[in-house]
Structures are given as C-alpha cells and as structure tokens.
Amino acid sequence: MNTPASATVSATQNLPAPTRERPPADVVGPWAWARNNLFATWWSTAITLVLIYAILRASLGFVEWAVVNAIWTVPQGASGPDTSSCRAIKGIGACWAVIGEKYRFILFGRFPFDEQWRPAICVALFIGLYIVSAMRRFWRKELVLIWVVVLAAIGVLMWGGVFGMPYVGQDVWGGLPITLILSTFGLAFAFPIAVLVALGRRSTKLPAVKLLCVLYVELIRGVPLISLLFMASVMFPLFMPDGVNFDKLLRAQVAFILFAAAYLAEVVRAGLQALPKGQMEAGDALGLSYWQKTGMIILPQALRLVIPPLVNTFIAFFKDTSLVLIIGIFDVLTTGKIAVSEPTWQGFSTEVYLFLAVIYFAFCFAMSRYSSGLEREFSRSRGR
Amino acid sequence: MSQTAHLASAAAMDAEPAILLDKVNKWYGAMHVLRDVSMSVAQKERVVVCGPSGSGKSTMIRCINRLESHQQGSIVVDGTELTDDLRALDTIRREVGMVFQSFNLFPHLTILENCTLAPIWVRKMPKAEAEELAMDYLKRVKIPEQAKKYPGQLSGGQQQRVAIARALCMKPRIMLFDEPTSALDPEMIKEVLDTMIGLAETGMTMVCVTHEMGFARQVADRVVFMDRGEIVEQGPPIGLFENPQTDRLKLFLSQILRGH
Ligand SMILES: Nc1ncnc2c1ncn2[C@@H]1O[C@H](COP(=O)(O)OP(=O)(O)O)[C@@H](O)[C@H]1O
Ligand SMILES: [Mg+2]
C-alpha cells in the first residue's frame, strides 16, 4: 500500500493549477478587516465608537470592583471572621474573603471537614475521566473498563467504610461531587438509552417497540424535570412495599437519566433521519446485519451530524442538575446559596455566584470547545 | 409471444438459471409497479434493462436482492427462493452484489475500509486477507493509490469504480447495476463503463439497468425493455434496437437517440 507519491497524481490532476497571486494588503489583514466591518460608513463608525466606549466603561468598572477595590481576606474576630471591612466597601469593591472562607463548604457541602480530601480526589478523578474519554486514541474497548474502575473508585472514596476511611452517608454529600455525579452518570446512562429509543422510534418492522418509544419520549418530554424529580422523591416511595426504599440520590439520578434520554433520543433521531436511505441499502446489499449496519455505518455518521445539538443538550443537562435542590439534595449551586445565607456572610451573594458561574463556565466551555474540535476533525477526515 | 419463447430457450441453455422471476407483481399502495414480470437470466448471461423513467426497472432489480419485497409471484436466485426467511436472504445477499446510481459509499470510512467492511464482518475474513483482496480489486478498477482516501476526496467516476470494487470484494456470483453512470459527468462515464466491460469479460452474471446503448450493444447478450411495470420486449441488442416490434419501444428509442 506504500505507493510512491507520484502515483497518487492521476491523469486528470496533472494539469497545472492556475497560479493565484496573493491578495493585496488592503484586502486582507486586521486593518482592512476593521475598515470594512467597523468603519465602513460614518454611521457604522459612530456605532463602533459608542460600543467601544460602553465596553470600556463596563469592563473598567468591573475591574475596579473585582480587583482594585477588592478585599481578599478579613481578620478573624472572637466569634468568627470580622466582615465589617467588607460591609464598609459594599458596592465599591468585591469581598473575595467570602470565597476564601467558604469554598470548602461550597465545593463539598456538609461532607465531614477532615474527610473532604475524598470528594476532592473524586472531582479530580471525574475531570481526569473526561480528559481521557475526550482523547480519540483512548476510544477503545478498554475505555469502558477505565470508566467502571474510576466510577467504582469514586464510590469507594465517597462512601468510605473501607481502607480506614470512615463511612459517610449520602445525606451529607454535597457540592461539586453531586453535580458531577448526577451529570456524569446521568449522561453516561442516558446516551445509550437515547440511541436505542431513537432506533426503536424509527423501526418499521417492530410497531410495538416503535409505539413504546414514541410514548416514552412524548410522556417524559411533556412534563417538567421538576415534576419528575418530585415524583421520584415523593411519589415513588408510596408505590414501593414497606421496607424497600431506594436512596434519594439514586431516585433523582434515575429521574434525571430518564429525562435526559428522552431529549437526547430526539437529537439522535434527527441525525438518523438526515442520512440518505442509500447508506442503509448499501449495507443491506452487502449482507450486513441490522446491528452491523447500525453500529458501523448509520450511527457513526448520524452522531457526527448531531454533535452540536448533542453537546447543546449535554450542557443544558449539566446545568439542570441544580434542580435537585428542590428535593433536598445539595448540589454546588445550592451549597453556594446556603453559604451566603449565614449571618456573617449575608449580602455577599454576588461574589459567590460569580465564583459558581466560573465553575459552571469552565465545564460548559470545555464541552463546547471540545465539540467544535471534534467537528473540525471529522470534517477534515471526510476530505471536505 | 417472444418472451415465453426466450424463457424456454434460456432454461434449455442451463439447467439452473442464475435468476428466475415468475409472474412477479408489486404494488406501492394502490400503484401497480410490476405487472406479471417474468424473466430468466442464465449463468454468465449479461442482461441490460432499459425503459422510460418510472417504468419499474429499479424496482425489479431491487427485488432481485430483496431491497424491495414483491407481493405476488416468485423470484429464485441461484436456486434459493426469496421469501421472508432470513437465512435465504442472507445467502442471496452474499451471492448478489449491487451498484447504485448514487454510489452509496460510506463517507466516514476510507476507500479500503469501504471495501473490507463486508468481507470482514459478513464473510468473517481476517483483516489482512480482506485488505489484500480489496487491494486486488482496487487495482482491477485501477485506483489502488486512492485506498487511504475518503470517498469525498474522489471524483464521481472514481467513487463508482470503488463501489464496483466494494461489491466484488464479497465475491458475488451475480452483479446488479442500477443506472451506474446516470449520476456521472460525461467525461467519467467511459471509465465506469470500461470497468463494467472488463467485468463482463470475466464471465460475471450481470443485470444492468442503463441507457448506454453502446454498452448494451457491446456487452449485452440480451436487452429487456420495460414500460409501465411490464416487460414489453426482449431480445439480442442488435435485433431489438434495429427492429423494434412495438410502438412503445420505437418511441423510447427515438427519444433516447434524440437525447444523445
Ligand atoms: N418507495 C416507493 N414508494 C412509492 N412509490 C415508489 C417507490 N419507489 C418507486 N415508486 C414508484 O414506482 C414506479 C417505478 O419506479 P422505479 O422502479 O424507480 O422506476 P425506474 O427505475 O424505471 O425509473 C414509479 O412510478 C415510482 O414513482
Ligand atoms: Mg431507477
């Protein structure tokens, strides 16, 4: 298969390409761009100047508040931190001391203070898992094994009760690990379910399966996630026989998986629908079985097509995990809210919410960047 | 009718025809698209099917490997009757290769992977062996140097030749072509037809829907003319083209010749 490079040039490609001169400097480059797009007419020049002024004002104001006038630490008084200096400059400067004092609670909730290294490692494990899964050279069967091992390790670390780690009940889990557990397990289980539901919904040979899939999607999609979570936490135990009781977090997790799967199924179905019929027929004509066609021809193409809406849904559900607060599970948004509800720190919610926004943004932006990288890579490999 | 006479002679030529259609009927909803279609293709015979658009050519050829199912009559391919039985379907799909008008290559796989997919997964061939086989066929269709590229990087004519190679990699005994050159720019038609002529010379049983009359004259043992779901006339290409018996064929030929 190692053909010399010259052999790859076929007869029709031998013609010399028409030589193209480089475009003149006033057509390309940043100055030309700015002139064409920002200062083309007196009208767009005016708008540009006004916007530049507004943006500068706003960002300078923010920098002044967040950096120049900010207070980073507060002295410790007899009864806890003394926040009077912060209160004195409220509105003029940020009080980042609240983050310094409270970040452990925000990140790990009521997890026993001395054991918080455990959820911290869990967060690191999750992030490591994402990074490894994102790399295409790890897209092998072994990846499933890695997931199983890492998730098991996370379970051991969170619960403890072995290796000399004291047992920590789920009722005191909270903060970032909860957010990551709910969204990672949620999407990891919801995605395969979604693929099966999408395939079932397009099945022509199995009308019963198709009906079931349609019902599932329509029923779940038709109710708000909040009501599903309520059902999972309040109503579900009523239907169970006495003594049988699933944990609250598990029930929320299941509700979350079911909800996400219904949405993802529709995204996947859109991709299936976009494929030309000829792809399936070519597979048929070659004698491939349904699952061979689906796994090797249809899904790889359909899923590539829907990377943007798929990631859109992933991001939406990552943030929707914060809804579990209504059934008394403390995700990272809720712990942040509780942190500023104690009298010492009341009134410094802006700082805390900014801190939380940065955390959420880091995860969501990473997903977004990754997906556009993936898209680029796939479109390159198709030679377009 | 000449049709039945030909059936008899074809049957006499070989005890077991490669393909046998007997009074095949098919409807799409209320539309009758195949009407009592009977045809026999002997082993190693090359049949060209022509007819106006919408006359049911694609439907008929797609019934032969059961991409479509017929509702009445029987279709026997290489001694296996086409039914809902999955095992029979499996056998036939291995025996029958198909080339489509729109190539239908798998755009996310390289040329080589396109060719080795079915041998590896359907024929359970070891990967190295399948790749060797695929390179053999890619050489035969004269594009071994494109093996590592993706279909989107190839011209239409090259893609169609890959599609032919891909079908051949399954070592079929019968090849079906559904207007293989209709989606191609004129300058690429020849390279695909040449590939098909080369294939015909190897003694492959071929059923080919095409309007390339030159190809039909050169290669076909028999031309079948279809109109409105029926086989109207069939016979050797020279006789059929020089001496059409029905008005429908005369009209069709005059339109084709004017079009070219
Ligand atoms: N999947 C389908 N559903 C409904 N009608 C169809 C379908 N495929 C083909 N037809 C109709 O059947 C007739 C025959 O089609 P076809 O076999 O594709 O003709 P040809 O290949 O000779 O142009 C046409 O009238 C066409 O509109
Ligand atoms: Mg057709």
PDB file of N, CA and C in Angstrom, chain A residues 181-183 185-187 189-190 193 216 220 225 228-229 231-233 236 246-262 317 324 327 329:
ATOM      1  N   ILE A 181     -21.520  13.862  39.790  1.00  0.00           N
ATOM      2  CA  ILE A 181     -22.107  12.515  39.815  1.00  0.00           C
ATOM      3  C   ILE A 181     -23.390  12.503  39.006  1.00  0.00           C
ATOM      4  N   LEU A 182     -24.280  13.451  39.301  1.00  0.00           N
ATOM      5  CA  LEU A 182     -25.575  13.465  38.617  1.00  0.00           C
ATOM      6  C   LEU A 182     -25.404  13.614  37.111  1.00  0.00           C
ATOM      7  N   SER A 183     -24.527  14.520  36.688  1.00  0.00           N
ATOM      8  CA  SER A 183     -24.439  14.733  35.246  1.00  0.00           C
ATOM      9  C   SER A 183     -23.633  13.640  34.555  1.00  0.00           C
ATOM     10  N   PHE A 185     -23.080  10.292  35.539  1.00  0.00           N
ATOM     11  CA  PHE A 185     -23.890   9.077  35.468  1.00  0.00           C
ATOM     12  C   PHE A 185     -25.101   9.329  34.589  1.00  0.00           C
ATOM     13  N   GLY A 186     -25.698  10.500  34.755  1.00  0.00           N
ATOM     14  CA  GLY A 186     -26.917  10.814  34.012  1.00  0.00           C
ATOM     15  C   GLY A 186     -26.689  10.702  32.524  1.00  0.00           C
ATOM     16  N   LEU A 187     -25.678  11.396  32.021  1.00  0.00           N
ATOM     17  CA  LEU A 187     -25.472  11.398  30.577  1.00  0.00           C
ATOM     18  C   LEU A 187     -24.883  10.075  30.101  1.00  0.00           C
ATOM     19  N   PHE A 189     -25.546   7.113  31.187  1.00  0.00           N
ATOM     20  CA  PHE A 189     -26.608   6.125  31.012  1.00  0.00           C
ATOM     21  C   PHE A 189     -27.654   6.602  30.015  1.00  0.00           C
ATOM     22  N   ALA A 190     -27.924   7.912  30.029  1.00  0.00           N
ATOM     23  CA  ALA A 190     -28.987   8.419  29.161  1.00  0.00           C
ATOM     24  C   ALA A 190     -28.616   8.266  27.691  1.00  0.00           C
ATOM     25  N   ILE A 193     -29.293   4.785  26.196  1.00  0.00           N
ATOM     26  CA  ILE A 193     -30.749   4.602  26.167  1.00  0.00           C
ATOM     27  C   ILE A 193     -31.335   5.428  25.025  1.00  0.00           C
ATOM     28  N   TYR A 216     -42.760   6.845  25.327  1.00  0.00           N
ATOM     29  CA  TYR A 216     -41.739   7.221  26.301  1.00  0.00           C
ATOM     30  C   TYR A 216     -41.276   8.652  26.081  1.00  0.00           C
ATOM     31  N   ILE A 220     -42.307  11.719  28.733  1.00  0.00           N
ATOM     32  CA  ILE A 220     -41.248  12.339  29.535  1.00  0.00           C
ATOM     33  C   ILE A 220     -41.038  13.787  29.123  1.00  0.00           C
ATOM     34  N   LEU A 225     -38.939  18.719  34.325  1.00  0.00           N
ATOM     35  CA  LEU A 225     -37.992  17.910  35.094  1.00  0.00           C
ATOM     36  C   LEU A 225     -38.302  17.989  36.581  1.00  0.00           C
ATOM     37  N   LEU A 228     -40.859  15.519  37.540  1.00  0.00           N
ATOM     38  CA  LEU A 228     -40.292  14.165  37.541  1.00  0.00           C
ATOM     39  C   LEU A 228     -39.478  13.930  38.809  1.00  0.00           C
ATOM     40  N   LEU A 229     -38.705  14.942  39.200  1.00  0.00           N
ATOM     41  CA  LEU A 229     -37.891  14.806  40.411  1.00  0.00           C
ATOM     42  C   LEU A 229     -38.791  14.656  41.634  1.00  0.00           C
ATOM     43  N   MET A 231     -41.828  13.453  41.645  1.00  0.00           N
ATOM     44  CA  MET A 231     -42.401  12.113  41.583  1.00  0.00           C
ATOM     45  C   MET A 231     -41.406  11.105  42.112  1.00  0.00           C
ATOM     46  N   ALA A 232     -40.152  11.242  41.681  1.00  0.00           N
ATOM     47  CA  ALA A 232     -39.127  10.293  42.100  1.00  0.00           C
ATOM     48  C   ALA A 232     -38.921  10.351  43.606  1.00  0.00           C
ATOM     49  N   SER A 233     -39.009  11.551  44.176  1.00  0.00           N
ATOM     50  CA  SER A 233     -38.669  11.647  45.592  1.00  0.00           C
ATOM     51  C   SER A 233     -39.874  11.468  46.502  1.00  0.00           C
ATOM     52  N   PHE A 236     -42.734   8.048  44.331  1.00  0.00           N
ATOM     53  CA  PHE A 236     -42.169   6.728  44.096  1.00  0.00           C
ATOM     54  C   PHE A 236     -42.163   5.863  45.357  1.00  0.00           C
ATOM     55  N   PHE A 246     -35.309   2.990  47.979  1.00  0.00           N
ATOM     56  CA  PHE A 246     -34.079   3.389  47.310  1.00  0.00           C
ATOM     57  C   PHE A 246     -33.659   4.737  47.856  1.00  0.00           C
ATOM     58  N   ASP A 247     -32.398   4.933  47.770  1.00  0.00           N
ATOM     59  CA  ASP A 247     -31.850   6.185  48.248  1.00  0.00           C
ATOM     60  C   ASP A 247     -32.361   7.371  47.423  1.00  0.00           C
ATOM     61  N   LYS A 248     -32.455   8.523  48.076  1.00  0.00           N
ATOM     62  CA  LYS A 248     -32.984   9.718  47.419  1.00  0.00           C
ATOM     63  C   LYS A 248     -32.138  10.133  46.213  1.00  0.00           C
ATOM     64  N   LEU A 249     -30.816  10.061  46.397  1.00  0.00           N
ATOM     65  CA  LEU A 249     -29.920  10.454  45.307  1.00  0.00           C
ATOM     66  C   LEU A 249     -30.085   9.534  44.109  1.00  0.00           C
ATOM     67  N   LEU A 250     -30.223   8.238  44.399  1.00  0.00           N
ATOM     68  CA  LEU A 250     -30.396   7.275  43.320  1.00  0.00           C
ATOM     69  C   LEU A 250     -31.685   7.550  42.555  1.00  0.00           C
ATOM     70  N   ARG A 251     -32.755   7.868  43.326  1.00  0.00           N
ATOM     71  CA  ARG A 251     -34.032   8.145  42.665  1.00  0.00           C
ATOM     72  C   ARG A 251     -33.925   9.387  41.786  1.00  0.00           C
ATOM     73  N   ALA A 252     -33.263  10.404  42.305  1.00  0.00           N
ATOM     74  CA  ALA A 252     -33.070  11.612  41.495  1.00  0.00           C
ATOM     75  C   ALA A 252     -32.262  11.285  40.249  1.00  0.00           C
ATOM     76  N   GLN A 253     -31.251  10.434  40.458  1.00  0.00           N
ATOM     77  CA  GLN A 253     -30.405  10.051  39.332  1.00  0.00           C
ATOM     78  C   GLN A 253     -31.215   9.362  38.238  1.00  0.00           C
ATOM     79  N   VAL A 254     -32.094   8.444  38.657  1.00  0.00           N
ATOM     80  CA  VAL A 254     -32.905   7.717  37.682  1.00  0.00           C
ATOM     81  C   VAL A 254     -33.833   8.682  36.944  1.00  0.00           C
ATOM     82  N   ALA A 255     -34.470   9.571  37.689  1.00  0.00           N
ATOM     83  CA  ALA A 255     -35.354  10.546  37.054  1.00  0.00           C
ATOM     84  C   ALA A 255     -34.587  11.371  36.034  1.00  0.00           C
ATOM     85  N   PHE A 256     -33.399  11.728  36.431  1.00  0.00           N
ATOM     86  CA  PHE A 256     -32.568  12.550  35.563  1.00  0.00           C
ATOM     87  C   PHE A 256     -32.184  11.800  34.280  1.00  0.00           C
ATOM     88  N   ILE A 257     -31.819  10.521  34.451  1.00  0.00           N
ATOM     89  CA  ILE A 257     -31.451   9.706  33.280  1.00  0.00           C
ATOM     90  C   ILE A 257     -32.631   9.592  32.318  1.00  0.00           C
ATOM     91  N   LEU A 258     -33.806   9.293  32.884  1.00  0.00           N
ATOM     92  CA  LEU A 258     -34.985   9.127  32.030  1.00  0.00           C
ATOM     93  C   LEU A 258     -35.285  10.410  31.259  1.00  0.00           C
ATOM     94  N   PHE A 259     -35.161  11.528  31.960  1.00  0.00           N
ATOM     95  CA  PHE A 259     -35.477  12.806  31.333  1.00  0.00           C
ATOM     96  C   PHE A 259     -34.473  13.124  30.217  1.00  0.00           C
ATOM     97  N   ALA A 260     -33.197  13.003  30.543  1.00  0.00           N
ATOM     98  CA  ALA A 260     -32.164  13.330  29.549  1.00  0.00           C
ATOM     99  C   ALA A 260     -32.266  12.401  28.346  1.00  0.00           C
ATOM    100  N   ALA A 261     -32.570  11.119  28.598  1.00  0.00           N
ATOM    101  CA  ALA A 261     -32.620  10.158  27.497  1.00  0.00           C
ATOM    102  C   ALA A 261     -33.692  10.537  26.491  1.00  0.00           C
ATOM    103  N   ALA A 262     -34.835  11.025  26.974  1.00  0.00           N
ATOM    104  CA  ALA A 262     -35.915  11.387  26.060  1.00  0.00           C
ATOM    105  C   ALA A 262     -35.475  12.529  25.139  1.00  0.00           C
ATOM    106  N   PHE A 317     -28.176  19.906  30.360  1.00  0.00           N
ATOM    107  CA  PHE A 317     -28.437  18.995  31.465  1.00  0.00           C
ATOM    108  C   PHE A 317     -27.401  19.103  32.567  1.00  0.00           C
ATOM    109  N   VAL A 324     -32.005  19.553  41.515  1.00  0.00           N
ATOM    110  CA  VAL A 324     -32.194  18.563  42.581  1.00  0.00           C
ATOM    111  C   VAL A 324     -32.339  19.229  43.947  1.00  0.00           C
ATOM    112  N   ILE A 327     -35.559  18.715  45.903  1.00  0.00           N
ATOM    113  CA  ILE A 327     -35.877  17.532  46.703  1.00  0.00           C
ATOM    114  C   ILE A 327     -34.819  17.342  47.787  1.00  0.00           C
ATOM    115  N   ILE A 329     -31.421  17.763  47.804  1.00  0.00           N
ATOM    116  CA  ILE A 329     -30.056  17.332  47.541  1.00  0.00           C
ATOM    117  C   ILE A 329     -29.249  18.587  47.250  1.00  0.00           C
TER     118      ILE A 329
END
